[in-house]
CSV table of C-alpha atoms and ligand atoms in Angstrom, one decimal:
chain,number,residue,atom,x,y,z
A,1,MET,CA,-91.9,-73.8,86.3
A,2,PRO,CA,-90.3,-74.8,83.0
A,3,SER,CA,-86.6,-75.0,82.6
A,4,ASP,CA,-85.1,-72.9,79.8
A,5,ARG,CA,-81.4,-73.4,79.8
A,6,GLY,CA,-80.2,-71.8,76.6
A,7,ARG,CA,-83.3,-69.7,76.0
A,8,ASN,CA,-82.1,-66.6,74.3
A,9,THR,CA,-81.9,-63.6,76.5
A,10,ARG,CA,-82.3,-60.2,74.9
A,11,PRO,CA,-79.0,-59.6,73.0
A,12,GLY,CA,-76.8,-57.0,74.6
A,13,LEU,CA,-78.9,-56.8,77.8
A,14,ARG,CA,-77.1,-54.4,80.1
A,15,VAL,CA,-77.1,-55.3,83.8
A,16,LEU,CA,-76.2,-53.4,86.9
A,17,VAL,CA,-75.1,-55.6,89.9
A,18,VAL,CA,-76.2,-54.1,93.3
A,19,GLY,CA,-74.5,-55.6,96.3
A,20,PHE,CA,-72.0,-57.5,94.1
A,21,ALA,CA,-69.2,-57.6,96.7
A,22,GLY,CA,-71.2,-59.8,99.2
A,23,HIS,CA,-71.5,-63.6,99.4
A,24,GLN,CA,-74.4,-64.0,97.1
A,25,GLY,CA,-73.4,-61.2,94.7
A,26,LYS,CA,-70.0,-62.7,94.1
A,27,GLU,CA,-71.4,-66.1,93.5
A,28,TYR,CA,-73.7,-64.7,90.8
A,29,LEU,CA,-71.1,-62.5,88.9
A,30,PRO,CA,-69.8,-65.3,86.6
A,31,ILE,CA,-73.4,-66.5,85.8
A,32,VAL,CA,-74.7,-63.0,85.0
A,33,ARG,CA,-71.7,-62.3,82.8
A,34,GLU,CA,-72.6,-65.4,80.7
A,35,SER,CA,-75.9,-64.0,79.6
A,36,ALA,CA,-75.6,-60.2,79.9
A,37,ASP,CA,-73.2,-57.3,79.9
A,38,ILE,CA,-72.4,-56.2,83.4
A,39,VAL,CA,-72.1,-52.4,82.8
A,40,GLY,CA,-71.6,-51.4,86.5
A,41,GLY,CA,-71.7,-52.4,90.1
A,42,VAL,CA,-73.0,-50.7,93.2
A,43,ASP,CA,-71.7,-51.6,96.7
A,44,PRO,CA,-70.3,-49.5,99.5
A,45,ALA,CA,-68.1,-52.3,100.9
A,46,PRO,CA,-64.4,-51.4,101.1
A,47,ALA,CA,-63.4,-54.4,98.8
A,48,ALA,CA,-66.0,-53.5,96.1
A,49,SER,CA,-63.8,-51.1,94.1
A,50,SER,CA,-60.9,-53.6,93.6
A,51,LEU,CA,-63.4,-56.4,92.8
A,52,ALA,CA,-65.1,-54.2,90.1
A,53,ASP,CA,-61.6,-53.5,88.7
A,54,GLU,CA,-60.9,-57.3,88.6
A,55,TRP,CA,-64.2,-57.8,86.7
A,56,GLY,CA,-63.6,-54.8,84.5
A,57,PHE,CA,-66.8,-52.8,85.2
A,58,PRO,CA,-67.2,-49.4,86.8
A,59,HIS,CA,-67.9,-49.2,90.6
A,60,TYR,CA,-70.3,-46.9,92.4
A,61,ASP,CA,-70.8,-46.5,96.1
A,62,VAL,CA,-74.5,-45.6,95.8
A,63,LEU,CA,-77.3,-46.4,93.4
A,64,SER,CA,-78.0,-42.7,92.6
A,65,GLU,CA,-74.4,-42.4,91.3
A,66,ALA,CA,-75.0,-45.3,88.9
A,67,PHE,CA,-78.2,-43.7,87.5
A,68,GLU,CA,-76.1,-40.6,86.6
A,69,GLN,CA,-73.2,-42.4,85.1
A,70,VAL,CA,-74.4,-45.5,83.2
A,71,ASP,CA,-77.4,-46.8,81.3
A,72,PHE,CA,-78.8,-50.3,82.0
A,73,ASP,CA,-81.9,-52.4,81.4
A,74,ALA,CA,-82.0,-54.6,84.6
A,75,ALA,CA,-80.4,-54.8,88.0
A,76,VAL,CA,-79.4,-57.9,90.0
A,77,VAL,CA,-79.9,-57.0,93.6
A,78,THR,CA,-78.2,-59.0,96.4
A,79,VAL,CA,-78.2,-56.8,99.5
A,80,PRO,CA,-79.3,-57.1,103.2
A,81,HIS,CA,-83.0,-57.4,103.7
A,82,SER,CA,-83.5,-53.8,104.9
A,83,GLU,CA,-82.1,-52.5,101.6
A,84,HIS,CA,-84.3,-54.5,99.3
A,85,PHE,CA,-87.4,-52.3,99.3
A,86,PRO,CA,-85.8,-48.8,98.9
A,87,ILE,CA,-83.5,-50.1,96.1
A,88,CYS,CA,-86.3,-51.8,94.2
A,89,VAL,CA,-88.5,-48.7,94.5
A,90,GLU,CA,-85.7,-46.6,93.1
A,91,LEU,CA,-85.0,-49.0,90.2
A,92,LEU,CA,-88.7,-49.3,89.2
A,93,ALA,CA,-89.1,-45.5,89.5
A,94,HIS,CA,-86.3,-45.3,86.9
A,95,GLY,CA,-88.0,-47.9,84.7
A,96,ARG,CA,-85.5,-50.7,85.2
A,97,HIS,CA,-86.3,-54.5,85.6
A,98,VAL,CA,-85.2,-56.1,88.9
A,99,ILE,CA,-83.9,-59.6,89.5
A,100,LYS,CA,-83.4,-59.9,93.2
A,101,GLU,CA,-82.6,-62.2,96.1
A,102,LYS,CA,-85.3,-63.3,98.4
A,103,PRO,CA,-87.4,-62.1,100.1
A,104,PHE,CA,-89.6,-60.5,97.4
A,105,ALA,CA,-90.6,-58.1,100.2
A,106,VAL,CA,-90.7,-58.3,104.0
A,107,THR,CA,-94.3,-57.1,104.5
A,108,GLU,CA,-97.5,-57.6,102.6
A,109,GLN,CA,-97.8,-53.8,102.2
A,110,GLU,CA,-94.4,-53.5,100.6
A,111,ALA,CA,-95.1,-56.5,98.3
A,112,ARG,CA,-98.3,-54.9,97.1
A,113,GLN,CA,-96.5,-51.5,96.6
A,114,LEU,CA,-93.8,-53.2,94.5
A,115,ILE,CA,-96.3,-55.0,92.4
A,116,GLN,CA,-98.2,-51.8,91.8
A,117,LEU,CA,-95.0,-49.9,90.9
A,118,ALA,CA,-93.9,-52.7,88.6
A,119,GLY,CA,-97.3,-52.6,86.9
A,120,ARG,CA,-97.1,-48.9,86.3
A,121,ALA,CA,-93.5,-49.1,85.0
A,122,ASP,CA,-94.3,-52.3,82.9
A,123,ARG,CA,-91.2,-53.9,84.5
A,124,SER,CA,-90.5,-57.2,86.2
A,125,VAL,CA,-89.4,-57.9,89.7
A,126,PHE,CA,-88.2,-61.5,89.8
A,127,THR,CA,-87.1,-63.3,93.0
A,128,LEU,CA,-84.2,-65.7,92.8
A,129,LEU,CA,-85.3,-69.0,94.4
A,130,GLN,CA,-83.1,-71.8,93.1
A,131,ARG,CA,-85.3,-74.8,94.3
A,132,ASN,CA,-87.7,-73.8,91.5
A,133,PHE,CA,-85.0,-74.8,89.0
A,134,HIS,CA,-83.6,-77.8,90.8
A,135,PRO,CA,-84.2,-81.1,88.9
A,136,VAL,CA,-85.4,-83.0,92.1
A,137,PHE,CA,-87.9,-80.3,93.0
A,138,ARG,CA,-89.1,-80.2,89.4
A,139,PHE,CA,-89.6,-84.0,89.6
A,140,ALA,CA,-91.6,-83.5,92.8
A,141,ARG,CA,-93.9,-80.9,91.3
A,142,GLU,CA,-94.4,-82.9,88.1
A,143,ASN,CA,-95.2,-86.1,89.9
A,144,LEU,CA,-97.2,-84.7,92.8
A,145,ALA,CA,-100.5,-85.7,91.1
A,146,ARG,CA,-99.4,-89.4,91.2
A,147,ILE,CA,-99.8,-89.5,95.0
A,148,GLY,CA,-103.5,-88.6,94.8
A,149,GLU,CA,-104.9,-85.8,97.0
A,150,PRO,CA,-102.2,-84.6,99.3
A,151,TYR,CA,-103.3,-84.4,103.0
A,152,TRP,CA,-100.0,-83.9,104.9
A,153,PHE,CA,-96.5,-82.5,104.4
A,154,SER,CA,-93.5,-82.4,106.7
A,155,TYR,CA,-90.6,-80.1,105.8
A,156,ASP,CA,-87.3,-79.9,107.7
A,157,TYR,CA,-84.5,-77.5,106.8
A,158,HIS,CA,-81.6,-77.0,109.2
A,159,PHE,CA,-78.0,-75.7,109.3
A,160,ASN,CA,-75.5,-76.8,111.8
A,161,LEU,CA,-73.7,-73.5,112.4
A,162,ALA,CA,-71.5,-73.7,115.5
A,163,HIS,CA,-71.4,-70.0,116.3
A,164,PRO,CA,-73.9,-67.2,116.9
A,165,THR,CA,-75.3,-65.4,113.9
A,166,THR,CA,-73.1,-62.4,112.8
A,167,GLY,CA,-73.2,-59.5,110.4
A,168,TRP,CA,-76.5,-58.0,109.2
A,169,ARG,CA,-78.4,-61.2,110.0
A,170,ALA,CA,-77.8,-60.4,113.7
A,171,SER,CA,-79.3,-56.9,113.4
A,172,ARG,CA,-83.0,-56.6,113.9
A,173,GLU,CA,-83.1,-53.4,111.7
A,174,GLN,CA,-81.2,-55.0,108.8
A,175,ALA,CA,-82.4,-58.6,108.9
A,176,MET,CA,-86.0,-57.7,109.7
A,177,GLY,CA,-86.6,-61.3,110.8
A,178,GLY,CA,-84.8,-64.5,111.8
A,179,VAL,CA,-84.7,-67.9,110.2
A,180,LEU,CA,-88.3,-67.8,109.1
A,181,LEU,CA,-87.6,-64.9,106.8
A,182,ASP,CA,-84.1,-65.9,105.9
A,183,MET,CA,-84.2,-69.7,105.4
A,184,GLY,CA,-88.0,-70.2,105.6
A,185,TYR,CA,-88.7,-68.0,102.6
A,186,HIS,CA,-87.4,-70.8,100.4
A,187,LEU,CA,-89.6,-73.4,101.9
A,188,ILE,CA,-92.8,-71.3,102.0
A,189,ASP,CA,-92.1,-70.6,98.3
A,190,VAL,CA,-91.7,-74.3,97.5
A,191,LEU,CA,-95.0,-75.1,99.3
A,192,SER,CA,-97.0,-72.3,97.7
A,193,GLY,CA,-95.7,-73.5,94.3
A,194,MET,CA,-96.7,-77.1,95.0
A,195,PHE,CA,-100.0,-76.3,96.8
A,196,PRO,CA,-101.4,-73.2,95.2
A,197,ALA,CA,-104.3,-71.9,97.3
A,198,PRO,CA,-106.4,-68.7,97.1
A,199,GLU,CA,-105.5,-67.8,100.7
A,200,PRO,CA,-102.3,-68.3,102.7
A,201,PRO,CA,-102.5,-71.2,105.1
A,202,ARG,CA,-103.6,-70.8,108.7
A,203,VAL,CA,-100.4,-71.1,110.8
A,204,HIS,CA,-99.5,-71.8,114.5
A,205,SER,CA,-95.9,-71.0,115.2
A,206,ALA,CA,-93.3,-71.6,117.9
A,207,PHE,CA,-90.0,-69.7,117.9
A,208,GLY,CA,-86.8,-70.9,119.6
A,209,HIS,CA,-83.5,-69.2,120.4
A,210,GLN,CA,-80.1,-70.8,120.8
A,211,TYR,CA,-78.5,-67.5,121.8
A,212,GLN,CA,-79.8,-65.0,124.3
A,213,GLU,CA,-78.7,-62.0,122.2
A,214,MET,CA,-80.9,-63.3,119.3
A,215,ARG,CA,-83.8,-63.7,121.7
A,216,ASP,CA,-83.2,-60.1,122.9
A,217,ARG,CA,-83.3,-58.8,119.3
A,218,ARG,CA,-86.4,-60.9,118.5
A,219,LEU,CA,-84.5,-62.8,115.8
A,220,GLU,CA,-85.5,-66.5,116.0
A,221,ASP,CA,-82.8,-69.2,115.6
A,222,LEU,CA,-85.5,-71.8,115.1
A,223,VAL,CA,-89.1,-71.9,114.0
A,224,SER,CA,-91.7,-74.6,114.0
A,225,LEU,CA,-94.9,-74.1,112.1
A,226,MET,CA,-98.2,-76.1,111.9
A,227,CYS,CA,-100.1,-75.1,108.8
A,228,SER,CA,-103.6,-75.9,107.5
A,229,TYR,CA,-105.2,-74.9,104.2
A,230,PRO,CA,-108.9,-74.0,104.8
A,231,SER,CA,-109.9,-74.6,101.2
A,232,THR,CA,-108.5,-78.2,101.1
A,233,ARG,CA,-107.9,-81.0,103.5
A,234,LEU,CA,-104.2,-80.4,103.4
A,235,ALA,CA,-102.2,-79.7,106.6
A,236,GLY,CA,-98.5,-79.9,107.4
A,237,SER,CA,-95.5,-78.9,109.5
A,238,LEU,CA,-92.2,-77.1,109.0
A,239,ARG,CA,-89.1,-76.9,111.2
A,240,ILE,CA,-86.3,-74.5,110.3
A,241,SER,CA,-83.2,-73.8,112.3
A,242,ARG,CA,-79.6,-72.5,112.1
A,243,HIS,CA,-77.9,-74.5,114.9
A,244,ASN,CA,-79.0,-78.1,114.5
A,245,HIS,CA,-76.7,-81.0,115.2
A,246,GLU,CA,-76.7,-81.7,111.5
A,247,LYS,CA,-77.3,-79.9,108.2
A,248,ILE,CA,-80.4,-81.3,106.6
A,249,GLU,CA,-83.2,-80.6,104.1
A,250,HIS,CA,-86.1,-83.1,103.7
A,251,LEU,CA,-89.6,-82.7,102.4
A,252,CYS,CA,-92.2,-85.5,102.7
A,253,VAL,CA,-95.7,-85.2,101.2
A,254,LEU,CA,-98.4,-87.9,102.0
A,255,GLY,CA,-101.3,-88.3,99.6
A,256,ALA,CA,-104.3,-90.6,99.3
A,257,GLU,CA,-102.5,-92.9,96.9
A,258,GLY,CA,-98.8,-92.6,97.8
A,259,ALA,CA,-96.0,-90.4,99.1
A,260,LEU,CA,-93.2,-88.1,97.8
A,261,ASN,CA,-89.9,-87.6,99.4
A,262,VAL,CA,-87.4,-84.9,98.5
A,263,ALA,CA,-83.9,-84.3,99.8
A,264,PRO,CA,-80.9,-82.7,98.2
A,265,GLY,CA,-80.0,-84.7,95.2
A,266,ILE,CA,-82.8,-87.2,95.3
A,267,ALA,CA,-86.6,-87.3,95.0
A,268,THR,CA,-88.6,-90.5,95.4
A,269,LEU,CA,-92.2,-91.4,94.6
A,270,HIS,CA,-93.5,-94.1,96.9
A,271,SER,CA,-96.6,-96.3,96.9
A,272,ILE,CA,-98.7,-96.4,100.1
A,273,GLY,CA,-96.6,-98.6,102.4
A,274,GLY,CA,-93.3,-97.2,101.1
A,275,LEU,CA,-92.5,-99.2,98.0
A,276,PRO,CA,-90.3,-96.9,95.8
A,277,LEU,CA,-92.0,-96.4,92.4
A,278,GLU,CA,-89.7,-93.9,90.7
A,279,ARG,CA,-86.7,-91.9,91.6
A,280,CYS,CA,-85.0,-88.8,90.4
A,281,THR,CA,-81.3,-88.2,91.3
A,282,TRP,CA,-79.2,-85.2,90.5
A,283,GLU,CA,-75.6,-84.7,91.4
A,284,GLY,CA,-74.8,-81.9,89.1
A,285,PRO,CA,-73.0,-78.7,90.2
A,286,LYS,CA,-75.1,-76.0,91.9
A,287,ILE,CA,-73.9,-73.5,89.2
A,288,ASP,CA,-76.0,-75.4,86.6
A,289,VAL,CA,-79.1,-74.7,88.7
A,290,LEU,CA,-78.2,-71.1,89.1
A,291,ARG,CA,-77.5,-70.8,85.3
A,292,SER,CA,-80.9,-72.2,84.5
A,293,MET,CA,-82.5,-69.8,87.0
A,294,PHE,CA,-80.8,-66.7,85.6
A,295,ALA,CA,-81.4,-67.8,82.0
A,296,HIS,CA,-85.1,-68.2,82.8
A,297,HIS,CA,-85.6,-64.8,84.5
A,298,LEU,CA,-83.5,-62.9,82.0
A,299,GLY,CA,-85.4,-64.6,79.2
A,300,HIS,CA,-88.8,-63.6,80.7
A,301,LEU,CA,-88.2,-59.9,81.6
A,302,ASP,CA,-90.8,-58.7,79.1
A,303,ASP,CA,-93.3,-61.7,79.6
A,304,ARG,CA,-96.2,-60.0,81.4
A,305,GLN,CA,-98.1,-63.3,82.0
A,306,TYR,CA,-95.1,-64.9,83.7
A,307,ARG,CA,-94.5,-61.7,85.6
A,308,GLN,CA,-98.1,-61.8,87.0
A,309,ASP,CA,-97.8,-65.5,88.0
A,310,HIS,CA,-94.5,-64.7,89.8
A,311,PHE,CA,-96.1,-61.8,91.6
A,312,ARG,CA,-99.0,-64.0,92.7
A,313,CYS,CA,-96.7,-66.7,94.1
A,314,GLN,CA,-94.4,-64.2,95.9
A,315,LEU,CA,-97.3,-62.3,97.4
A,316,THR,CA,-98.6,-65.5,98.9
A,317,ALA,CA,-95.1,-66.3,100.4
A,318,VAL,CA,-94.8,-62.7,101.8
A,319,ARG,CA,-98.3,-62.7,103.2
A,320,THR,CA,-97.7,-66.0,105.0
A,321,ILE,CA,-94.5,-64.9,106.6
A,322,ASP,CA,-95.7,-61.4,107.4
A,323,GLY,CA,-98.8,-62.9,109.0
A,324,ILE,CA,-96.8,-65.2,111.2
A,325,TYR,CA,-94.6,-62.3,112.5
A,326,ARG,CA,-97.7,-60.1,113.1
A,327,ASP,CA,-99.4,-62.9,115.0
A,328,ARG,CA,-96.3,-63.2,117.2
A,329,LEU,CA,-96.2,-59.5,117.9
A,330,ARG,CA,-99.9,-59.5,118.8
A,331,GLU,CA,-99.3,-62.4,121.2
A,332,GLN,CA,-96.3,-60.7,122.8
A,333,ASP,CA,-98.3,-57.5,123.2
A,334,ARG,CA,-101.1,-59.5,124.8
A,335,LEU,CA,-98.8,-61.3,127.2
A,336,ALA,CA,-97.2,-57.9,128.1
A,337,GLY,CA,-100.7,-56.7,128.9
A,338,ARG,CA,-100.6,-53.9,126.4
A,339,CYS,CA,-103.6,-55.3,124.5
A,340,ALA,CA,-107.2,-54.9,125.6
B,401,NAD,N1,-80.6,-68.0,97.9
B,401,NAD,C1,-79.7,-68.3,98.8
B,401,NAD,O1,-79.4,-69.4,99.1
B,401,NAD,C2,-79.1,-67.2,99.6
B,401,NAD,C3,-77.9,-67.4,100.3
B,401,NAD,C4,-77.4,-66.3,100.9
B,401,NAD,C5,-78.0,-65.0,100.9
B,401,NAD,N2,-79.1,-64.9,100.2
B,401,NAD,C6,-79.8,-63.5,100.1
B,401,NAD,O2,-78.9,-62.6,99.4
B,401,NAD,C7,-79.0,-61.3,100.0
B,401,NAD,C8,-77.6,-60.9,100.4
B,401,NAD,O3,-77.1,-61.8,101.4
B,401,NAD,P1,-75.5,-62.1,101.5
B,401,NAD,O4,-75.4,-63.3,102.4
B,401,NAD,O5,-74.9,-62.1,100.2
B,401,NAD,O6,-75.1,-60.8,102.3
B,401,NAD,P2,-73.6,-60.1,102.3
B,401,NAD,O7,-73.6,-59.3,103.6
B,401,NAD,O8,-72.6,-61.1,102.1
B,401,NAD,O9,-73.7,-59.1,101.1
B,401,NAD,C9,-74.5,-58.0,101.0
B,401,NAD,C10,-73.7,-57.0,100.1
B,401,NAD,O10,-74.6,-55.9,99.9
B,401,NAD,C11,-73.8,-54.6,100.1
B,401,NAD,N3,-74.8,-53.5,100.4
B,401,NAD,C12,-75.3,-53.2,101.6
B,401,NAD,N4,-76.1,-52.1,101.4
B,401,NAD,C13,-76.1,-51.8,100.1
B,401,NAD,C14,-76.7,-50.8,99.3
B,401,NAD,N5,-77.6,-49.9,99.9
B,401,NAD,N6,-76.4,-50.7,98.0
B,401,NAD,C15,-75.6,-51.6,97.4
B,401,NAD,N7,-75.0,-52.6,98.1
B,401,NAD,C16,-75.2,-52.7,99.5
B,401,NAD,C17,-72.9,-55.0,101.2
B,401,NAD,O11,-71.7,-54.1,101.2
B,401,NAD,C18,-72.5,-56.4,100.8
B,401,NAD,O12,-71.4,-56.4,100.0
B,401,NAD,C19,-80.0,-61.4,101.1
B,401,NAD,O13,-81.3,-61.0,100.6
B,401,NAD,C20,-80.0,-62.9,101.4
B,401,NAD,O14,-81.3,-63.3,102.0
B,401,NAD,C21,-79.7,-65.9,99.5
């Protein structure tokens, strides 16, 4: 995916921020303001009204109120997972572009519905995934061909949170999935960008739980996946967790002629045997990556080809994750003797 820091966004683009008083919403406010006019914000949180005053835009408790009171071209959506689909449907029904947090959708059915609605409205629904705009991941994508045909990947992504999950992420109804959906979406998206395939991979999964209450709510704290891609000879594994002993992200890809290693801030291309051939390091601030991501999406709202490519990639990520959860449910039903 090309970088386009500085690409001109539509002048005077009017943006509504939905869920702006939360963690992710607040982080994005200064960046959105750099490229667009924030004409209003929707968030029912008690602190939202004073935050909107501070930023100088009108505050609404619900989206329907915003439609009555203010005109806007696009909405930036940063809400709990259960709210994504109804909010996106409402925005598209009113002919607005959507720039949203991950996941694009939780189920394949909802992803297909969104794509259909977006097509009918001729509007974009872009998912914010910062690794696509990070220089070391870009180096990895651009140099992947140099390792020859890839046959194996190994991807670890762990947090070291010392307490049980809280807030909406601890609610089955609101989170709609555990670490696979929350943290794993990023990794599945990176892999589907690097290894585009006509079908999602075949996956065997194992789920783990640090805390009994998360097990009771069927929200995994850890997931381990073994993936294979039927149309190529590629296979690989992922491990994702919230309560590891250390925070870490590391992707390694092995190919017929070399290897690629990616970790935060550094990507290295190796020969077979491990000799480092070329390295990309990046120690810039995270806000630069976020700026480039917003500039790119805001600059492509009316680009139908880019929109279709984005939908294809997101549909693959959603199908993969939805398929894993469905398989787990089937297996649980089988073990409980409810299946024939
Ligand atoms: N890309 C990343 O690294 C990253 C990091 C954190 C969160 N996220 C994503 O961002 C989204 C939000 O997560 P968060 O951690 O900021 O959550 P959060 O709880 O901090 O914020 C969510 C906000 O949405 C508001 N909200 C809830 N329902 C709403 C509705 N119907 N309309 C408008 N506002 C509503 C809440 O009041 C809250 O202020 C999730 O999709 C999450 O996966 C992404």
